[in-house]
Amino acid sequence: RTGSATSPKQKTTKKKDSVKKSVKVRGMNARTTNIKVKEKSLVSKLIATVAVFMGTGLVVCGSTLGAYLVAPSQVGPIVRKFGVPIEQWFPGREADFAEIIQAPPGTLQDVSLAPEQWHHLRSSGITLMPIEGADGLQVISPVDPKLAMNDDDLKILQYIAQHLVILDLTNSQVTDEGLAVLQKFPNLKKLILEGSEKITSAGVRNISTIPSLELVNLIRLKLDDSVVDILSGMGGLQQVFLYQTGLSSEAIQKLKDARPRMFVNAG
């Protein structure tokens, strides 16, 4: 009896186990049939590849530009070997880091520049000329208004700052702020600003600290009477031209009284 009593229980247990196993199997089968793997289309793969290349390119370009802004004279020549005209994107950036020697000016043959520096000067359209009978160089702004010198061109002149003695900016597009770079030029004696419509009395103030200046041409600039105080304080100045500047006769006379030995030509 004992054996016959335990037999049904064992059968019942086996049935339960078989039921549980069949449920698990059905669950696994159902879950497997619900999983669908979608393959990327060719267009999606191309877009992903392009995105990776663009992201990499942006990182490389950003790093290169950052390095150029920090050390332009070192990075610039390397970048140009790959045909990238980076100096056109940041005009005068490399010239800002040029070493300016505080020494007397030399002749055109004494100018020693790297090939990249000569390239910058030529591409800006700047004309270098020797001074007859004297050391130093003179620069003349192009006559064509479309090629007139601007602030970026002045920055490039830092390559020859030691040798520049005469700077003719007639009818240029140089601004008051741009003139400030001339404070670095140790031997600049004559500065012609005639007809440069973007220059005001503020620009004259920016050149007032150049001790070597002997002659300043301000013809046809829009000035106010306050400029005479600036001019009278320029100790090395010997000649100033003030035709058609809008200055009052009282201001002109004030300048003549303050600097009796200075030649003041007001027309």
Short mmCIF file of C-alpha atoms in Angstrom, two decimals:
data_model
loop_
_atom_site.label_atom_id
_atom_site.label_comp_id
_atom_site.label_asym_id
_atom_site.label_seq_id
_atom_site.Cartn_x
_atom_site.Cartn_y
_atom_site.Cartn_z
CA ARG A 1 0.00 0.00 0.00
CA THR A 2 2.74 2.31 0.83
CA GLY A 3 4.25 1.89 -2.62
CA SER A 4 0.88 2.35 -4.32
CA ALA A 5 0.20 5.55 -2.30
CA THR A 6 3.42 7.30 -3.29
CA SER A 7 3.11 6.45 -6.97
CA PRO A 8 0.36 9.00 -7.83
CA LYS A 9 2.26 11.82 -6.11
CA GLN A 10 5.32 11.14 -8.19
CA LYS A 11 3.23 11.17 -11.35
CA THR A 12 1.63 14.44 -10.29
CA THR A 13 5.02 16.03 -9.68
CA LYS A 14 6.27 14.97 -13.06
CA LYS A 15 3.23 16.49 -14.72
CA LYS A 16 3.79 19.78 -12.92
CA ASP A 17 7.45 19.79 -13.91
CA SER A 18 6.58 19.09 -17.50
CA VAL A 19 4.05 21.92 -17.48
CA LYS A 20 6.62 24.38 -16.09
CA LYS A 21 9.19 23.35 -18.69
CA SER A 22 6.72 23.74 -21.50
CA VAL A 23 5.86 27.29 -20.29
CA LYS A 24 9.51 28.32 -20.24
CA VAL A 25 10.04 26.95 -23.69
CA ARG A 26 7.01 28.78 -25.01
CA GLY A 27 8.20 31.99 -23.34
CA MET A 28 11.62 31.72 -24.87
CA ASN A 29 10.19 30.95 -28.26
CA ALA A 30 7.85 33.93 -28.09
CA ARG A 31 10.62 36.31 -27.05
CA THR A 32 12.90 35.06 -29.82
CA THR A 33 10.27 35.56 -32.48
CA ASN A 34 9.68 39.19 -31.34
CA ILE A 35 13.35 40.28 -31.84
CA LYS A 36 13.96 41.90 -35.22
CA VAL A 37 17.39 43.13 -36.28
CA LYS A 38 17.21 46.08 -38.67
CA GLU A 39 20.16 46.45 -40.99
CA LYS A 40 21.36 49.98 -41.83
CA SER A 41 20.72 51.08 -45.36
CA LEU A 42 23.55 52.18 -47.63
CA VAL A 43 22.45 55.81 -47.30
CA SER A 44 22.59 55.63 -43.50
CA LYS A 45 26.09 54.17 -43.63
CA LEU A 46 27.25 56.93 -45.96
CA ILE A 47 25.77 59.62 -43.72
CA ALA A 48 27.47 58.14 -40.66
CA THR A 49 30.82 57.96 -42.48
CA VAL A 50 30.55 61.55 -43.67
CA ALA A 51 29.63 62.70 -40.16
CA VAL A 52 32.73 61.02 -38.74
CA PHE A 53 34.98 62.63 -41.34
CA MET A 54 33.40 66.04 -40.79
CA GLY A 55 33.80 65.77 -37.04
CA THR A 56 37.43 64.76 -37.39
CA GLY A 57 38.04 67.58 -39.86
CA LEU A 58 36.53 70.16 -37.53
CA VAL A 59 38.73 68.98 -34.67
CA VAL A 60 41.87 69.14 -36.84
CA CYS A 61 40.97 72.57 -38.24
CA GLY A 62 40.18 73.93 -34.80
CA SER A 63 43.45 72.67 -33.38
CA THR A 64 45.42 74.09 -36.31
CA LEU A 65 43.80 77.51 -36.04
CA GLY A 66 44.40 77.58 -32.31
CA ALA A 67 48.07 76.74 -32.79
CA TYR A 68 48.39 79.40 -35.51
CA LEU A 69 46.93 82.11 -33.31
CA VAL A 70 49.36 81.22 -30.52
CA ALA A 71 52.49 80.73 -32.66
CA PRO A 72 51.75 82.09 -36.16
CA SER A 73 55.36 82.41 -37.30
CA GLN A 74 55.99 78.71 -36.60
CA VAL A 75 52.68 77.22 -37.75
CA GLY A 76 52.08 79.48 -40.76
CA PRO A 77 54.85 78.07 -43.00
CA ILE A 78 53.74 74.50 -42.26
CA VAL A 79 50.11 75.19 -43.11
CA ARG A 80 51.02 76.96 -46.35
CA LYS A 81 52.87 73.84 -47.54
CA PHE A 82 49.43 72.21 -47.80
CA GLY A 83 48.16 75.06 -49.95
CA VAL A 84 46.16 76.79 -47.21
CA PRO A 85 46.38 80.62 -47.53
CA ILE A 86 45.96 81.14 -43.82
CA GLU A 87 47.55 84.62 -43.88
CA GLN A 88 44.56 85.79 -45.92
CA TRP A 89 42.23 84.77 -43.10
CA PHE A 90 44.28 86.53 -40.43
CA PRO A 91 46.08 89.41 -42.21
CA GLY A 92 49.07 90.76 -40.33
CA ARG A 93 48.89 88.10 -37.61
CA GLU A 94 52.39 86.81 -38.28
CA ALA A 95 53.77 90.33 -38.64
CA ASP A 96 52.49 91.15 -35.13
CA PHE A 97 55.06 88.67 -33.80
CA ALA A 98 57.94 89.96 -35.92
CA GLU A 99 61.00 91.13 -34.01
CA ILE A 100 61.57 94.86 -34.45
CA ILE A 101 65.20 95.88 -33.98
CA GLN A 102 65.88 99.27 -32.43
CA ALA A 103 68.72 100.27 -34.75
CA PRO A 104 69.39 102.79 -37.54
CA PRO A 105 67.70 102.07 -40.88
CA GLY A 106 69.54 100.31 -43.67
CA THR A 107 69.18 100.13 -47.43
CA LEU A 108 66.94 97.80 -49.42
CA GLN A 109 69.85 95.35 -49.63
CA ASP A 110 70.02 95.27 -45.84
CA VAL A 111 66.46 94.01 -45.51
CA SER A 112 66.63 90.35 -44.52
CA LEU A 113 63.26 88.62 -44.57
CA ALA A 114 62.09 85.03 -44.70
CA PRO A 115 60.37 83.90 -47.94
CA GLU A 116 57.01 83.93 -46.17
CA GLN A 117 57.53 87.54 -45.08
CA TRP A 118 58.42 88.65 -48.60
CA HIS A 119 55.32 86.84 -49.78
CA HIS A 120 53.17 88.82 -47.36
CA LEU A 121 54.62 92.13 -48.52
CA ARG A 122 54.15 91.34 -52.20
CA SER A 123 50.60 89.99 -51.79
CA SER A 124 49.53 93.19 -50.02
CA GLY A 125 50.51 95.32 -53.02
CA ILE A 126 52.92 97.42 -50.93
CA THR A 127 55.64 99.21 -52.91
CA LEU A 128 59.07 99.50 -51.31
CA MET A 129 61.43 102.17 -52.60
CA PRO A 130 64.88 103.33 -51.51
CA ILE A 131 65.43 106.92 -50.41
CA GLU A 132 67.74 108.78 -52.73
CA GLY A 133 70.92 109.85 -50.98
CA ALA A 134 69.98 108.38 -47.61
CA ASP A 135 69.50 105.11 -45.79
CA GLY A 136 66.07 103.75 -45.13
CA LEU A 137 63.00 102.88 -47.17
CA GLN A 138 59.84 104.64 -48.22
CA VAL A 139 56.44 103.09 -48.80
CA ILE A 140 53.82 104.62 -51.07
CA SER A 141 50.15 103.65 -50.97
CA PRO A 142 48.73 102.58 -54.38
CA VAL A 143 46.97 105.31 -56.35
CA ASP A 144 44.08 103.01 -57.25
CA PRO A 145 41.39 103.44 -54.53
CA LYS A 146 40.58 99.73 -54.75
CA LEU A 147 44.16 98.91 -53.75
CA ALA A 148 44.55 101.64 -51.12
CA MET A 149 46.40 100.59 -47.99
CA ASN A 150 44.37 99.64 -44.93
CA ASP A 151 45.01 98.63 -41.32
CA ASP A 152 46.04 95.07 -42.28
CA ASP A 153 48.65 96.45 -44.68
CA LEU A 154 50.12 98.57 -41.89
CA LYS A 155 50.53 95.47 -39.75
CA ILE A 156 52.49 93.76 -42.51
CA LEU A 157 54.88 96.73 -42.58
CA GLN A 158 56.15 95.58 -39.19
CA TYR A 159 58.48 93.24 -41.10
CA ILE A 160 60.45 96.31 -42.26
CA ALA A 161 59.75 98.58 -39.28
CA GLN A 162 63.43 99.20 -38.58
CA HIS A 163 64.09 100.44 -42.12
CA LEU A 164 60.93 102.47 -42.79
CA VAL A 165 61.63 106.22 -42.82
CA ILE A 166 58.93 107.66 -45.10
CA LEU A 167 55.35 106.38 -45.19
CA ASP A 168 52.95 107.85 -47.76
CA LEU A 169 49.35 106.91 -46.97
CA THR A 170 47.69 109.39 -49.32
CA ASN A 171 43.99 108.52 -49.82
CA SER A 172 44.41 105.33 -47.80
CA GLN A 173 41.72 103.39 -45.92
CA VAL A 174 43.73 103.37 -42.69
CA THR A 175 41.76 104.13 -39.51
CA ASP A 176 42.57 105.86 -36.23
CA GLU A 177 43.04 102.47 -34.56
CA GLY A 178 45.27 101.21 -37.35
CA LEU A 179 47.74 104.08 -36.92
CA ALA A 180 48.61 102.83 -33.43
CA VAL A 181 50.89 100.14 -34.88
CA LEU A 182 53.25 102.87 -36.12
CA GLN A 183 54.32 103.44 -32.52
CA LYS A 184 56.59 100.41 -33.01
CA PHE A 185 58.49 102.00 -35.92
CA PRO A 186 61.73 103.42 -34.46
CA ASN A 187 62.94 105.45 -37.48
CA LEU A 188 59.76 106.83 -39.05
CA LYS A 189 60.39 110.50 -39.89
CA LYS A 190 57.80 111.49 -42.49
CA LEU A 191 54.15 110.46 -42.39
CA ILE A 192 51.74 111.57 -45.11
CA LEU A 193 48.06 111.03 -44.28
CA GLU A 194 46.61 113.37 -46.90
CA GLY A 195 43.05 112.54 -47.90
CA SER A 196 42.74 109.50 -45.62
CA GLU A 197 39.08 110.03 -44.78
CA LYS A 198 38.91 107.55 -41.91
CA ILE A 199 41.51 109.40 -39.82
CA THR A 200 40.47 112.01 -37.24
CA SER A 201 42.09 113.84 -34.35
CA ALA A 202 42.06 110.55 -32.44
CA GLY A 203 44.40 109.08 -35.04
CA VAL A 204 46.80 112.00 -34.65
CA ARG A 205 46.87 111.25 -30.94
CA ASN A 206 47.89 107.65 -31.72
CA ILE A 207 51.01 108.84 -33.58
CA SER A 208 51.91 111.59 -31.11
CA THR A 209 54.20 109.27 -29.14
CA ILE A 210 56.50 108.54 -32.10
CA PRO A 211 59.63 110.50 -31.13
CA SER A 212 61.29 110.21 -34.54
CA LEU A 213 58.50 111.98 -36.46
CA GLU A 214 59.66 115.21 -38.09
CA LEU A 215 56.98 115.84 -40.73
CA VAL A 216 53.25 115.11 -40.73
CA ASN A 217 50.90 115.83 -43.63
CA LEU A 218 47.28 116.10 -42.47
CA ILE A 219 45.83 117.79 -45.56
CA ARG A 220 42.09 117.16 -46.14
CA LEU A 221 41.53 115.32 -42.88
CA LYS A 222 38.49 116.02 -40.73
CA LEU A 223 40.08 117.43 -37.59
CA ASP A 224 38.89 119.54 -34.68
CA ASP A 225 40.69 122.31 -32.80
CA SER A 226 41.83 119.93 -30.06
CA VAL A 227 44.43 118.52 -32.45
CA VAL A 228 46.67 121.59 -32.02
CA ASP A 229 47.35 120.60 -28.41
CA ILE A 230 48.42 117.16 -29.62
CA LEU A 231 50.69 118.58 -32.31
CA SER A 232 52.29 121.13 -30.01
CA GLY A 233 53.26 118.32 -27.65
CA MET A 234 55.16 116.38 -30.32
CA GLY A 235 58.69 117.49 -29.47
CA GLY A 236 60.45 116.17 -32.57
CA LEU A 237 57.91 117.54 -35.05
CA GLN A 238 59.36 120.20 -37.36
CA GLN A 239 56.75 120.51 -40.13
CA VAL A 240 52.97 120.06 -40.25
CA PHE A 241 50.59 120.60 -43.16
CA LEU A 242 47.00 121.47 -42.28
CA TYR A 243 45.21 122.48 -45.51
CA GLN A 244 41.44 121.93 -45.54
CA THR A 245 41.27 120.33 -42.11
CA GLY A 246 38.46 122.46 -40.69
CA LEU A 247 40.66 124.03 -38.01
CA SER A 248 39.80 127.55 -36.93
CA SER A 249 42.24 130.41 -37.50
CA GLU A 250 42.46 130.79 -33.72
CA ALA A 251 43.59 127.17 -33.34
CA ILE A 252 46.20 127.57 -36.08
CA GLN A 253 47.58 130.68 -34.41
CA LYS A 254 47.64 128.90 -31.06
CA LEU A 255 49.82 126.18 -32.58
CA LYS A 256 52.19 128.71 -34.11
CA ASP A 257 52.53 130.53 -30.81
CA ALA A 258 53.18 127.30 -28.91
CA ARG A 259 55.78 126.06 -31.42
CA PRO A 260 57.34 129.14 -33.09
CA ARG A 261 60.20 127.11 -34.63
CA MET A 262 57.89 124.55 -36.21
CA PHE A 263 56.79 125.18 -39.80
CA VAL A 264 52.97 125.26 -39.80
CA ASN A 265 51.45 125.37 -43.28
CA ALA A 266 47.68 125.86 -43.13
CA GLY A 267 47.23 127.21 -46.67
#
